[in-house]
Coordinates of C-alpha atoms and ligand atoms in Angstrom, one line a residue:
Chain A
M1 CA 8.4 0.8 8.8
R2 CA 11.3 2.5 6.6
E3 CA 10.1 3.9 3.5
S4 CA 12.9 1.7 1.8
K5 CA 11.6 -1.4 3.0
I6 CA 7.9 -0.4 1.9
M7 CA 9.0 0.5 -1.5
L8 CA 10.8 -2.8 -1.8
L9 CA 7.8 -4.7 -1.0
Q10 CA 6.1 -2.2 -3.5
Y11 CA 8.5 -3.2 -6.1
L12 CA 8.2 -7.0 -5.4
T13 CA 4.7 -7.2 -5.0
G14 CA 4.6 -5.5 -8.6
L15 CA 6.7 -8.4 -10.1
F16 CA 4.4 -11.0 -8.5
I17 CA 1.5 -9.3 -10.0
L18 CA 3.1 -9.1 -13.1
V19 CA 3.7 -13.0 -12.8
L20 CA 0.2 -14.1 -11.4
G21 CA -1.6 -11.3 -13.2
T22 CA -0.5 -13.0 -16.6
F23 CA -2.1 -16.2 -15.5
H24 CA -5.4 -14.4 -14.7
M25 CA -5.2 -13.0 -18.3
L26 CA -4.3 -16.5 -19.6
L27 CA -7.3 -18.0 -17.6
L28 CA -9.8 -15.6 -19.6
S29 CA -8.3 -16.9 -22.7
V30 CA -5.9 -19.6 -23.6
L31 CA -6.4 -21.4 -20.4
A32 CA -10.3 -21.0 -20.1
P33 CA -11.8 -24.4 -19.4
T34 CA -14.5 -24.3 -21.9
S35 CA -14.1 -25.7 -25.3
N36 CA -14.7 -22.7 -27.7
K37 CA -12.8 -19.9 -25.4
V38 CA -14.8 -17.1 -26.0
L39 CA -15.5 -14.9 -23.3
Y40 CA -19.4 -14.6 -23.7
Q41 CA -21.5 -17.0 -25.8
Y42 CA -25.2 -15.5 -26.3
A43 CA -28.0 -17.2 -27.5
S44 CA -28.9 -16.4 -31.1
T45 CA -32.1 -14.9 -30.6
N46 CA -31.8 -12.6 -27.3
H47 CA -29.0 -11.4 -24.9
T48 CA -29.1 -14.5 -22.5
L49 CA -25.5 -16.2 -21.9
I50 CA -25.4 -19.6 -22.7
G51 CA -21.6 -20.2 -22.3
G52 CA -18.2 -18.7 -22.6
T53 CA -15.5 -18.1 -19.9
L54 CA -17.7 -15.8 -18.0
Y55 CA -20.6 -18.1 -17.8
Y56 CA -21.6 -18.9 -14.5
S57 CA -20.9 -22.6 -14.2
T58 CA -17.4 -22.1 -15.9
V59 CA -16.5 -19.5 -13.5
T60 CA -17.8 -21.5 -10.7
A61 CA -15.7 -24.4 -11.9
I62 CA -12.5 -22.1 -11.8
Y63 CA -13.3 -20.9 -8.3
H64 CA -13.8 -24.4 -7.0
T65 CA -10.2 -25.4 -7.9
L66 CA -7.7 -25.1 -5.2
L67 CA -5.1 -23.8 -7.7
W68 CA -7.1 -21.0 -9.2
G69 CA -8.4 -20.0 -5.7
S70 CA -5.0 -19.8 -4.0
I71 CA -3.6 -17.9 -7.1
F72 CA -6.6 -15.3 -7.0
E73 CA -5.9 -15.0 -3.3
L74 CA -2.3 -14.4 -3.7
L75 CA -3.1 -11.8 -6.5
L76 CA -5.6 -10.2 -4.3
T77 CA -3.1 -9.7 -1.6
F78 CA -0.3 -8.4 -3.5
L79 CA -2.9 -6.0 -5.4
V80 CA -4.1 -4.6 -2.2
F81 CA -0.9 -3.7 -0.8
H82 CA 0.5 -2.4 -4.3
I83 CA -2.6 -0.3 -5.1
F84 CA -3.4 1.0 -1.4
N85 CA 0.3 1.6 -0.9
G86 CA 0.4 3.4 -4.2
F87 CA -2.7 5.6 -3.4
R88 CA -1.1 6.4 -0.1
I89 CA 2.1 7.7 -1.8
I90 CA -0.1 9.5 -4.6
L91 CA -2.4 11.2 -1.7
S92 CA 0.8 12.0 0.6
E93 CA 2.2 13.8 -2.2
Q94 CA -0.8 15.7 -3.0
F95 CA -1.5 16.6 0.5
P96 CA 1.8 16.9 2.3
G97 CA 1.8 17.5 5.9
A98 CA 2.3 15.3 9.3
K99 CA -1.4 15.2 10.1
A100 CA -2.7 14.6 6.7
E101 CA -0.2 11.8 6.3
K102 CA -1.7 10.1 9.2
V103 CA -5.2 10.4 8.1
I104 CA -4.1 9.0 4.5
T105 CA -2.1 6.1 5.9
Y106 CA -5.0 4.9 8.1
S107 CA -7.6 5.5 5.8
M108 CA -5.9 3.6 3.0
L109 CA -5.0 0.9 5.6
I110 CA -9.0 0.4 6.6
L111 CA -10.0 0.9 2.9
G112 CA -7.4 -1.9 1.9
L113 CA -8.4 -4.2 4.7
V114 CA -12.0 -4.0 3.7
I115 CA -11.4 -4.4 0.1
F116 CA -9.0 -7.6 1.1
I117 CA -11.8 -9.3 3.4
W118 CA -14.5 -8.6 0.7
G119 CA -12.3 -10.3 -2.0
S120 CA -11.2 -13.1 0.2
R121 CA -14.8 -13.8 1.0
T122 CA -15.8 -14.5 -2.5
I123 CA -12.6 -16.7 -2.8
V124 CA -12.8 -18.9 0.3
L125 CA -16.7 -19.4 0.2
M126 CA -16.6 -20.3 -3.5
L127 CA -13.8 -22.8 -2.4
L128 CA -15.6 -24.3 0.4
Q129 CA -18.8 -24.7 -2.0
G130 CA -16.3 -26.5 -4.0
G131 CA -16.0 -29.0 -1.3
I132 CA -12.6 -28.2 0.2
Chain B
M1 CA 4.7 39.3 0.7
A2 CA 5.7 36.8 -1.6
I3 CA 3.0 34.6 -3.2
E4 CA 2.8 30.8 -3.7
N5 CA 3.5 29.6 -7.5
K6 CA 3.1 26.1 -7.1
K7 CA 2.5 24.1 -10.5
G8 CA 0.0 21.4 -9.2
W9 CA -1.1 18.2 -10.4
I10 CA -2.4 19.6 -13.6
S11 CA 1.2 20.1 -14.8
W12 CA 1.8 16.4 -15.0
F13 CA -0.1 16.3 -18.1
N14 CA 1.6 19.1 -19.8
P15 CA 4.8 17.6 -20.3
I16 CA 5.3 18.6 -23.9
K17 CA 8.3 20.5 -23.1
Y18 CA 10.2 18.0 -20.8
G19 CA 10.7 15.1 -23.1
F20 CA 9.1 11.3 -23.0
D21 CA 10.1 10.3 -19.5
R22 CA 7.6 12.6 -18.0
W23 CA 4.9 11.4 -20.2
L24 CA 5.5 7.9 -19.1
F25 CA 5.4 9.2 -15.2
A26 CA 2.0 11.0 -15.8
M27 CA 0.7 8.0 -17.6
H28 CA 2.0 5.5 -15.0
R29 CA 0.4 7.4 -12.2
F30 CA -2.9 7.9 -14.0
T31 CA -3.0 4.1 -15.2
G32 CA -2.2 3.3 -11.7
I33 CA -5.2 5.1 -10.3
V34 CA -7.5 3.7 -13.0
I35 CA -6.3 0.0 -12.1
G36 CA -6.8 0.6 -8.5
L37 CA -10.5 2.1 -8.9
Y38 CA -11.0 -0.9 -11.2
L39 CA -9.9 -3.5 -8.6
M40 CA -12.5 -2.1 -6.1
A41 CA -15.1 -2.3 -8.6
H42 CA -14.0 -5.7 -9.9
V43 CA -13.8 -7.1 -6.4
F44 CA -17.5 -6.0 -5.7
E45 CA -18.6 -7.4 -9.4
T46 CA -17.2 -10.9 -8.7
S47 CA -18.6 -11.0 -5.3
N48 CA -22.1 -11.5 -7.2
I49 CA -20.9 -15.2 -8.1
L50 CA -21.9 -15.8 -4.4
R51 CA -25.7 -14.8 -5.1
G52 CA -26.3 -17.5 -7.7
P53 CA -26.5 -18.1 -11.3
L54 CA -29.3 -15.8 -12.2
T55 CA -27.9 -12.8 -10.9
W56 CA -24.2 -13.4 -12.2
N57 CA -25.4 -14.0 -15.6
N58 CA -27.5 -10.8 -15.6
V59 CA -24.4 -8.9 -14.1
M60 CA -22.3 -10.3 -16.9
V61 CA -24.6 -9.7 -19.6
F62 CA -25.4 -5.8 -18.0
L63 CA -21.6 -5.2 -18.1
D64 CA -21.3 -6.4 -21.9
W65 CA -24.3 -4.2 -22.9
P66 CA -24.4 -1.5 -20.3
F67 CA -26.8 0.8 -22.2
G68 CA -28.3 -1.2 -25.0
I69 CA -25.3 -1.3 -27.1
H70 CA -22.3 -3.7 -27.1
F71 CA -19.8 -1.8 -25.1
G72 CA -18.1 -4.4 -23.3
P73 CA -15.3 -5.1 -25.6
Y74 CA -14.3 -1.6 -25.4
I75 CA -14.1 -1.3 -21.9
L76 CA -12.3 -4.4 -21.7
S77 CA -9.7 -3.1 -24.4
A78 CA -9.4 0.1 -22.6
L79 CA -8.5 -1.9 -19.5
L80 CA -6.1 -4.2 -21.1
L81 CA -4.0 -1.2 -22.8
V82 CA -4.0 0.3 -19.0
V83 CA -3.1 -2.6 -17.4
V84 CA -0.4 -3.7 -19.8
F85 CA 1.1 -0.3 -19.9
H86 CA 1.3 0.1 -16.1
A87 CA 3.0 -3.5 -16.0
L88 CA 5.6 -3.1 -18.7
N89 CA 6.4 0.4 -17.6
G90 CA 6.3 -0.8 -14.0
L91 CA 9.0 -3.5 -14.8
R92 CA 11.1 -0.9 -16.4
L93 CA 10.9 1.3 -13.1
T94 CA 11.7 -1.5 -10.9
I95 CA 15.1 -2.0 -12.9
V96 CA 15.7 1.4 -13.5
E97 CA 14.8 2.9 -10.2
N98 CA 16.9 0.7 -8.3
G99 CA 20.1 2.0 -10.3
L100 CA 20.4 -1.2 -12.5
M101 CA 21.0 -0.9 -16.3
L102 CA 21.8 2.9 -16.1
V103 CA 25.0 4.7 -17.4
R104 CA 27.8 5.3 -14.9
P105 CA 28.5 8.9 -14.0
Y106 CA 30.2 10.7 -17.1
R107 CA 31.6 13.9 -17.9
P108 CA 28.8 16.6 -19.1
E109 CA 29.3 17.7 -22.6
Y110 CA 27.5 20.3 -24.5
P111 CA 24.5 20.3 -25.3
Y112 CA 24.1 18.5 -22.0
K113 CA 21.7 15.6 -23.1
P114 CA 20.9 13.5 -20.1
K115 CA 22.2 10.0 -20.4
S116 CA 20.3 8.4 -17.7
L117 CA 17.2 8.7 -19.9
A118 CA 19.2 7.1 -22.8
G119 CA 21.4 3.8 -23.2
W120 CA 19.8 0.9 -21.7
N121 CA 17.0 2.8 -20.0
F122 CA 16.1 3.7 -23.8
A123 CA 16.5 0.2 -25.1
L124 CA 14.0 -1.0 -22.5
K125 CA 11.5 1.5 -23.3
I126 CA 11.6 0.6 -27.0
V127 CA 12.0 -3.2 -26.0
L128 CA 8.8 -3.0 -23.8
G129 CA 6.9 -0.7 -26.0
I130 CA 7.0 -3.1 -29.1
L131 CA 5.8 -5.8 -26.6
M132 CA 3.0 -3.5 -25.3
I133 CA 1.8 -3.2 -28.9
V134 CA 1.9 -7.0 -29.5
I135 CA 0.4 -7.9 -26.4
S136 CA -2.3 -5.2 -26.9
V137 CA -3.0 -6.3 -30.3
F138 CA -3.2 -10.0 -29.4
G139 CA -5.6 -9.0 -26.6
I140 CA -7.7 -6.7 -28.3
V141 CA -8.4 -9.1 -31.2
Y142 CA -9.4 -12.0 -28.8
I143 CA -11.7 -9.4 -26.8
F144 CA -13.4 -8.4 -29.9
T145 CA -13.4 -11.6 -31.7
G146 CA -12.6 -14.3 -29.6
V147 CA -9.7 -15.5 -32.0
I148 CA -6.7 -16.5 -30.1
L149 CA -4.0 -15.7 -32.7
Chain C
M1 CA 38.1 43.3 -37.8
E2 CA 35.5 44.9 -40.2
L3 CA 34.4 41.5 -41.0
V4 CA 33.8 40.3 -37.5
L5 CA 31.8 43.2 -36.4
K6 CA 29.6 43.3 -39.5
G7 CA 26.0 43.1 -38.6
F8 CA 26.9 43.9 -35.0
G9 CA 24.4 45.8 -33.2
E10 CA 21.9 45.6 -36.2
V11 CA 18.4 45.0 -35.0
V12 CA 17.4 41.6 -36.6
K13 CA 13.7 41.7 -35.6
T14 CA 11.2 42.5 -33.1
V15 CA 9.9 40.0 -30.4
T16 CA 7.1 40.3 -28.1
F17 CA 8.0 39.5 -24.6
R18 CA 5.1 38.4 -22.5
V19 CA 6.5 38.7 -18.9
R20 CA 4.4 37.5 -15.6
R21 CA 4.4 40.5 -13.7
Y22 CA 3.6 40.6 -9.7
D23 CA 3.8 43.5 -7.5
P24 CA 3.8 42.4 -3.8
E25 CA 2.9 45.8 -2.8
K26 CA -0.3 46.0 -4.8
K27 CA -2.9 43.5 -4.0
E28 CA -3.2 42.0 -7.5
M29 CA -3.1 38.8 -8.9
P30 CA 0.1 38.3 -11.0
K31 CA -0.8 39.2 -14.7
Y32 CA 1.1 39.2 -18.0
M33 CA 2.4 42.1 -19.6
E34 CA 3.6 42.4 -23.4
Y35 CA 6.8 44.2 -24.5
K36 CA 8.3 44.8 -27.8
V37 CA 12.0 44.3 -27.9
P38 CA 14.0 45.0 -30.9
V39 CA 16.5 42.0 -30.9
Q40 CA 20.1 42.1 -32.0
R41 CA 22.4 39.3 -33.2
G42 CA 23.8 37.5 -30.1
M43 CA 21.0 38.8 -27.5
T44 CA 19.8 36.5 -24.8
V45 CA 16.7 36.5 -23.0
L46 CA 18.3 38.1 -20.1
D47 CA 19.5 41.2 -22.3
G48 CA 15.8 41.3 -23.4
V49 CA 14.7 41.4 -20.0
L50 CA 17.0 44.2 -19.0
Y51 CA 16.3 46.1 -22.2
I52 CA 12.6 46.3 -20.9
K53 CA 14.0 47.5 -17.6
E54 CA 16.1 50.0 -19.3
H55 CA 13.8 51.5 -22.0
L56 CA 10.5 50.1 -21.3
D57 CA 9.4 49.5 -17.7
P58 CA 11.9 50.3 -15.0
S59 CA 9.7 48.5 -12.4
L60 CA 10.3 44.9 -13.7
A61 CA 12.3 43.1 -11.2
A62 CA 14.7 40.2 -12.2
R63 CA 17.6 38.3 -10.5
Y64 CA 20.8 37.9 -12.3
S65 CA 24.5 38.3 -11.5
C66 CA 26.9 36.9 -13.7
R67 CA 25.5 36.7 -17.3
M68 CA 27.4 33.9 -18.0
G69 CA 26.1 30.8 -16.7
I70 CA 28.1 30.7 -13.7
C71 CA 25.9 31.9 -10.8
G72 CA 22.7 30.1 -11.5
S73 CA 20.5 33.2 -10.4
C74 CA 18.6 33.8 -13.7
A75 CA 17.0 30.7 -14.0
M76 CA 13.4 31.5 -15.5
I77 CA 10.7 29.6 -17.3
I78 CA 11.3 30.8 -20.9
N79 CA 8.7 29.6 -23.6
G80 CA 7.4 26.8 -21.0
K81 CA 10.8 25.5 -20.4
E82 CA 13.2 26.2 -17.4
R83 CA 16.4 27.8 -18.8
L84 CA 19.0 30.2 -17.7
A85 CA 17.9 33.3 -19.2
C86 CA 21.4 34.4 -19.9
Q87 CA 22.3 31.4 -21.6
T88 CA 19.2 31.2 -24.0
Q89 CA 19.6 33.1 -27.2
I90 CA 16.7 35.0 -28.3
L91 CA 17.3 34.1 -32.2
E92 CA 17.7 30.5 -31.3
L93 CA 14.3 30.2 -29.8
N94 CA 13.0 30.9 -33.2
K95 CA 9.8 32.5 -32.1
D96 CA 8.2 35.8 -32.1
L97 CA 6.3 35.7 -28.9
I98 CA 8.7 34.9 -25.8
K99 CA 6.8 33.9 -22.6
V100 CA 8.8 34.5 -19.2
D101 CA 7.7 33.3 -16.1
P102 CA 9.4 33.0 -12.6
L103 CA 10.3 29.6 -11.6
G104 CA 7.4 27.6 -10.5
N105 CA 7.0 25.5 -7.4
Y106 CA 8.7 28.4 -5.4
D107 CA 7.0 31.3 -4.0
T108 CA 7.4 34.5 -6.1
V109 CA 8.8 37.5 -4.4
K110 CA 8.3 40.0 -7.3
D111 CA 8.0 39.5 -11.1
L112 CA 10.6 37.2 -12.1
V113 CA 12.4 36.6 -8.6
P114 CA 11.5 33.1 -7.0
D115 CA 12.0 32.7 -3.3
L116 CA 15.0 29.9 -3.4
N117 CA 15.0 29.5 0.4
K118 CA 13.4 26.0 -0.4
L119 CA 16.3 25.1 -2.4
F120 CA 19.2 26.1 0.0
K121 CA 17.1 24.9 3.1
N122 CA 16.9 21.2 1.6
H123 CA 20.3 21.4 0.2
E124 CA 21.7 22.4 3.5
S125 CA 19.7 19.5 5.1
V126 CA 21.4 16.5 3.3
K127 CA 24.8 17.9 4.9
P128 CA 26.4 18.8 1.6
Y129 CA 30.1 18.5 2.9
I130 CA 32.4 15.6 3.9
V131 CA 31.5 14.2 7.2
R132 CA 34.4 12.6 9.4
E133 CA 34.8 11.4 12.7
E134 CA 38.1 12.5 13.3
A135 CA 39.0 16.2 14.2
E136 CA 40.1 18.5 11.8
P137 CA 43.1 16.9 9.6
Y138 CA 46.3 18.7 8.8
G139 CA 46.6 17.1 5.3
E140 CA 44.5 15.8 2.4
Y141 CA 42.3 12.8 2.2
I142 CA 44.0 10.5 -0.6
Q143 CA 41.6 9.9 -3.4
L144 CA 42.3 8.4 -6.7
P145 CA 41.0 10.0 -10.1
E146 CA 38.9 7.0 -10.7
E147 CA 37.2 7.5 -7.4
R148 CA 36.5 11.5 -8.4
E149 CA 34.9 10.2 -11.5
K150 CA 32.3 8.3 -9.4
Y151 CA 30.8 11.9 -8.4
A152 CA 32.4 14.4 -10.7
L153 CA 29.4 14.8 -12.7
F154 CA 27.2 15.9 -9.9
T155 CA 29.8 18.6 -8.7
E156 CA 28.8 20.7 -11.6
C157 CA 25.6 22.1 -9.8
I158 CA 25.3 25.9 -9.8
M159 CA 22.1 25.8 -7.7
C160 CA 19.9 27.2 -10.1
G161 CA 16.9 25.7 -8.8
A162 CA 15.5 24.8 -12.3
C163 CA 15.2 21.1 -11.5
L164 CA 12.8 21.7 -8.8
S165 CA 10.7 23.8 -11.0
A166 CA 10.7 21.1 -13.4
C167 CA 10.0 18.3 -11.2
P168 CA 6.3 16.8 -11.2
T169 CA 6.7 15.6 -7.5
M170 CA 7.5 19.1 -6.4
A171 CA 4.8 20.8 -8.4
T172 CA 2.5 19.2 -5.2
D173 CA 4.7 17.9 -2.5
D174 CA 6.7 20.9 -1.0
L175 CA 7.9 18.8 1.9
Y176 CA 10.0 16.6 -0.9
L177 CA 13.7 17.2 -1.0
G178 CA 14.2 18.0 -4.6
P179 CA 16.2 16.7 -7.3
Q180 CA 19.0 19.2 -6.3
A181 CA 19.6 18.2 -2.8
L182 CA 19.3 14.5 -3.6
A183 CA 22.0 14.6 -6.2
Q184 CA 24.1 16.5 -3.7
A185 CA 23.6 13.7 -1.1
Y186 CA 24.6 11.3 -3.8
R187 CA 27.3 13.3 -4.7
Y188 CA 28.8 12.9 -1.2
I189 CA 27.9 9.4 -0.3
A190 CA 29.6 8.5 -3.4
D191 CA 32.6 10.5 -2.6
S192 CA 35.4 7.8 -1.3
R193 CA 36.4 10.4 1.7
D194 CA 33.1 10.7 3.0
A195 CA 31.5 8.8 6.0
G196 CA 28.5 10.4 6.6
F197 CA 26.2 7.8 5.2
N198 CA 24.2 7.0 8.5
E199 CA 23.8 10.4 9.3
R200 CA 21.9 11.3 5.9
L201 CA 20.1 8.0 5.9
N202 CA 17.3 9.1 8.2
L203 CA 16.4 12.3 6.1
L204 CA 17.0 10.5 2.4
D205 CA 15.0 7.4 3.5
S206 CA 12.1 9.3 5.2
K207 CA 8.3 9.7 3.7
H208 CA 9.6 12.9 1.5
G209 CA 12.9 11.6 0.7
V210 CA 14.5 9.8 -2.2
W211 CA 11.6 7.5 -2.8
R212 CA 9.3 10.1 -3.9
C213 CA 11.2 10.3 -7.2
H214 CA 9.5 8.6 -9.8
F215 CA 11.7 9.3 -12.6
A216 CA 9.9 11.6 -14.8
G217 CA 13.6 12.8 -15.9
A218 CA 12.2 16.5 -16.1
C219 CA 15.2 17.8 -13.7
S220 CA 17.9 16.1 -16.0
E221 CA 16.1 17.5 -18.9
V222 CA 16.3 21.2 -18.0
C223 CA 19.5 21.2 -16.1
P224 CA 21.5 23.9 -17.8
K225 CA 25.0 22.3 -16.7
G226 CA 23.9 18.7 -17.5
V227 CA 24.3 17.5 -14.0
D228 CA 21.8 14.6 -14.6
P229 CA 20.1 14.7 -11.1
A230 CA 18.1 12.0 -12.0
L231 CA 20.8 9.7 -12.4
A232 CA 22.2 10.7 -9.2
I233 CA 18.7 9.8 -7.4
Q234 CA 18.5 6.5 -9.3
L235 CA 21.9 5.7 -8.1
L236 CA 21.2 7.1 -4.6
R237 CA 18.2 4.5 -4.4
G238 CA 20.1 1.6 -5.7
V239 CA 22.5 2.0 -2.5
L240 CA 19.5 2.3 -0.2
S241 CA 17.9 -0.7 -1.4
K242 CA 20.9 -2.7 -1.3
N243 CA 21.4 -1.1 2.3
V244 CA 18.2 -3.1 3.4
F245 CA 19.7 -6.2 2.8
I246 CA 23.5 -5.6 3.3
K247 CA 24.3 -2.6 5.4
Y248 CA 25.8 0.0 3.5
K249 CA 29.7 0.5 4.5
Q250 CA 31.9 3.4 3.7
N251 CA 35.7 3.3 3.5
P252 CA 36.6 6.5 3.9
A253 CA 39.9 7.4 2.5
K254 CA 43.3 7.6 4.4
L255 CA 44.8 10.8 5.5
G256 CA 47.9 11.8 3.6
P257 CA 50.8 13.2 4.8
E258 CA 50.5 15.7 7.4
R259 CA 51.4 19.4 6.1
A260 CA 53.3 21.8 8.2
S261 CA 52.0 24.9 6.2
I262 CA 48.4 23.7 7.0
K263 CA 49.3 23.5 10.9
E264 CA 50.6 26.9 10.8
V265 CA 47.5 28.5 9.3
L266 CA 45.3 26.7 11.6
Ligands
SF4_1 S1 21.1 19.9 -10.7 FE1 21.1 21.3 -12.5 S2 19.0 22.3 -12.4 FE2 19.3 21.6 -10.6 S3 20.2 23.3 -9.4 FE3 21.9 22.0 -10.0 S4 22.5 23.0 -12.1 FE4 20.5 23.6 -11.5
FES2 S1 23.4 35.3 -14.5 FE1 24.6 34.2 -13.6 S2 23.7 32.0 -14.5 FE2 22.8 33.7 -15.9

């Protein structure tokens, strides 16, 4: 692909990440499906979680919602592209040369795919558990 | 025999003489790398949800109290700063790197202050900078106290 | 007359020059050497370097020619920033220690002399001339003053190479075209007489072309002529990113009346 098209995608995914990432942040605070909206709620005697946004049942409840699931999946897709293309650019500036270029491009592609599949696996399996 | 005199990446972080924008460049790159590495860790971390409530809650508590002290909020705050910076500076770069909101070519005049870094570009930096501070304050207060301002 | 010349030739203070020395004939790493230079009013860093050469160490090599900021031979890193040595007043620097380095990101030939081949090669590769389909004309292409304003800023470049030395991408990526070449590419693409956009596109849009600029603005910050190469690169990128959707079309200017005198010469 032409570099200008790749960079256009880089800018576009950046903008999408900005929007979806905002939702992700709000989900951890304002939109959290808990009553008190704190991240961690510990038992008063010891370090055991008993509630909060990051408590197991809250997180699963979020993952089981189709809307959040699809937001996460989209966010993951855009992030993986944005980040691994960014890494490719940084690395190819650090190690210029035709051969290094190839190694960098393919290793970033593979690494990106691995992360993408690993993340999608969590999202999809959680959605399936939620009964979709 | 001429010898090589490349400055290398270390020179990105010595931008005192070159003005503010080179700082932004260095920080944008640095924060980008940090976020990229964080995403990999984050994808791995969240995949623990498939391993049941006990594991998940233990992982969460471990990340909040990694070595016996309450360190989680500091990590989260640092991450928030990094993300907000990269996001807002990235927004500015998206505009400006596509030739928008820049001055038209002008006549250079002594002492040759570059106008591409001033004008709307500068205004964007100020506005987004203020926005960054506001968001970070809200976020960090929330992370530490759980209070939504 | 007396009044004007008062204080002329008087030594105001003595500064230390710390100069990076490299001799290709000795198998030694570059090292810094210090020289004490008496400074008169109006002395530039280049004068200081020449003072060293004349009085203290004749083996010091530096490149210069016009001594008036026209030729672009004398760019050096002075106190950590790229400047023209002939345009930098020692007293204005206001320091007792002046550190002089050859330009970075180039090979160093000797002492303060960088190997500017990279700069010229990259400049040449973007076709810094007006490209037209037809044969050599016997007249001028018509251009309005407003059309000239669109690129006039970027014609000011004296090819000193300071911008490549300041560029953070250039610091690691030596295949990058560099601010100077990209600014010149935009200068010709924005020229209403030019028709060579498509010929330049492949190189500009390549992996080490225009997109490797990250708008750190260092090139514009150090440019001794105020060319603002960063502005040219962003505008060029604007053209390229629009070109993805709508193919960029140049309307090369029309040929003016033929001139008999030109015909005779050719
Ligand atoms: S753009 Fe400025 S700094 Fe770069 S070579 Fe031309 S005159 Fe020198
Ligand atoms: S000697 Fe010509 S520009 Fe300095």
